[in-house]
C-alpha positions as MATLAB code, in Angstrom:
seq = 'MSQKATSIIKTFIHDLNSDLDDYKKLHQLLKLQHHNMIQRNSDKLTKITDKHQNTLQLLQQRADQRSNLLEQLGMDGSADSVNRLIKALPKQHSQNTQAKWTLLKQLVNECMMQNERNSRLLMMQQQILTQVLHQDNDSTYQPVGY';
ca = [
    -146.084  -18.738   52.286;
    -144.207  -17.038   49.465;
    -144.329  -13.332   48.821;
    -146.088  -14.006   45.527;
    -148.807  -16.061   47.239;
    -149.187  -13.372   49.911;
    -149.533  -10.711   47.235;
    -152.133  -12.784   45.370;
    -154.166  -13.307   48.547;
    -154.021   -9.594   49.394;
    -155.294   -8.781   45.919;
    -158.026  -11.390   46.296;
    -159.203   -9.839   49.580;
    -158.976   -6.293   48.190;
    -161.099   -7.304   45.208;
    -163.562   -9.024   47.512;
    -164.041   -5.737   49.376;
    -164.466   -3.874   46.080;
    -167.043   -6.429   44.930;
    -169.023   -5.930   48.133;
    -169.174   -2.191   47.489;
    -170.091   -2.610   43.843;
    -172.760   -5.262   44.435;
    -174.368   -2.933   47.001;
    -174.343   -0.213   44.326;
    -175.723   -2.612   41.722;
    -178.546   -3.662   44.018;
    -179.494   -0.018   44.585;
    -179.350    0.634   40.831;
    -181.619   -2.338   40.172;
    -184.127   -1.112   42.749;
    -183.971    2.372   41.241;
    -184.429    0.858   37.812;
    -187.560   -0.918   39.006;
    -188.969    2.266   40.478;
    -188.349    4.197   37.264;
    -189.798    1.407   35.158;
    -193.014    1.701   37.171;
    -192.939    5.474   36.728;
    -192.098    5.030   33.026;
    -189.270    7.558   33.384;
    -187.176    6.752   30.326;
    -184.667    9.596   30.881;
    -183.710    8.290   34.315;
    -183.678    4.718   33.047;
    -181.166    5.693   30.373;
    -178.886    7.274   32.965;
    -179.194    4.235   35.224;
    -178.360    1.904   32.329;
    -174.947    3.496   31.837;
    -174.096    3.152   35.534;
    -175.513   -0.357   35.553;
    -173.379   -1.427   32.577;
    -170.204    0.124   34.032;
    -170.742   -1.629   37.361;
    -171.388   -4.962   35.661;
    -168.237   -4.564   33.633;
    -166.142   -3.892   36.757;
    -167.681   -6.894   38.523;
    -166.981   -9.163   35.547;
    -163.377   -7.978   35.345;
    -162.823   -8.730   39.032;
    -164.524  -12.145   38.721;
    -162.155  -12.967   35.860;
    -159.222  -11.719   37.921;
    -160.371  -13.800   40.916;
    -160.289  -16.935   38.729;
    -156.857  -15.932   37.461;
    -155.576  -15.387   41.014;
    -156.849  -18.800   42.074;
    -155.155  -20.381   39.048;
    -151.890  -18.703   40.044;
    -152.239  -20.464   43.399;
    -152.738  -23.792   41.619;
    -156.523  -23.925   42.074;
    -159.451  -23.828   39.703;
    -161.917  -20.926   39.716;
    -164.614  -22.793   41.637;
    -166.385  -21.793   44.833;
    -164.764  -24.829   46.470;
    -161.332  -23.350   45.709;
    -162.368  -20.058   47.268;
    -163.509  -21.902   50.403;
    -160.213  -23.833   50.564;
    -158.263  -20.586   50.189;
    -160.246  -18.902   52.962;
    -159.767  -21.887   55.278;
    -156.007  -21.796   54.635;
    -155.742  -18.193   55.864;
    -154.652  -17.442   59.416;
    -157.665  -17.575   61.738;
    -157.874  -13.783   62.276;
    -158.104  -13.279   58.503;
    -160.073  -16.417   57.702;
    -163.153  -15.547   59.751;
    -163.371  -11.987   58.409;
    -162.828  -13.108   54.823;
    -165.393  -15.916   55.204;
    -167.967  -13.425   56.494;
    -167.275  -11.140   53.527;
    -167.488  -14.045   51.051;
    -170.817  -15.108   52.548;
    -172.130  -11.538   52.333;
    -170.970  -11.293   48.722;
    -172.882  -14.455   47.798;
    -175.947  -13.032   49.537;
    -175.639   -9.735   47.627;
    -175.242  -11.584   44.330;
    -178.450  -13.532   45.053;
    -180.312  -10.331   45.999;
    -179.202   -8.685   42.756;
    -180.309  -11.722   40.770;
    -183.733  -11.705   42.421;
    -184.148   -7.958   41.835;
    -183.045   -8.362   38.236;
    -185.621  -11.132   37.786;
    -188.286   -8.881   39.319;
    -187.321   -6.098   36.901;
    -187.439   -8.531   34.009;
    -190.945   -9.691   34.938;
    -192.117   -6.063   35.178;
    -190.615   -5.260   31.805;
    -192.258   -8.305   30.237;
    -195.630   -7.320   31.711;
    -195.257   -3.773   30.422;
    -194.251   -5.088   26.995;
    -197.225   -7.424   26.923;
    -199.642   -4.649   27.867;
    -198.150   -2.303   25.278;
    -198.389   -4.993   22.595;
    -202.042   -5.642   23.452;
    -202.878   -1.946   23.353;
    -201.082   -1.281   20.072;
    -202.287   -4.396   18.291;
    -205.862   -4.579   19.373;
    -208.138   -5.940   16.763;
    -210.111   -2.746   16.192;
    -212.491   -4.564   13.872;
    -213.841   -6.636   16.753;
    -214.173   -3.575   18.993;
    -216.233   -1.482   16.570;
    -218.345   -4.017   14.731;
    -221.775   -2.968   13.567;
    -224.708   -4.445   15.411;
    -226.221   -7.381   13.540;
    -229.410   -6.682   11.583;
];
């Protein structure tokens, strides 16, 4: 394996470790967001949003870099290419990297589910707020028929 390929693979694995850390942080932020949405704590939600956006930006940059690294190795940016890369590693690195890749996919799914949960809560709150603010007051306080 060339030095360039070795360097690319080391970067890939380093970024994988960074993604694991950041997806754990993102999951905690999403859970904290949910809690503060229930509590209607807009100040804390604003602070969380900045951290949330920064984390998402880092994750997107590394995902783009991962695709670029795979392209430099002559592969496309697909999950199949990642699996082929992992299988091509020496056994002592392959198993550890495979476990990390599997954990990353699990964390991504957990974040997606929590984000969906937060979205449903926000939609429910929006719906309730809309109903309260736009009640047809005429039907509520109609005079009794004569």
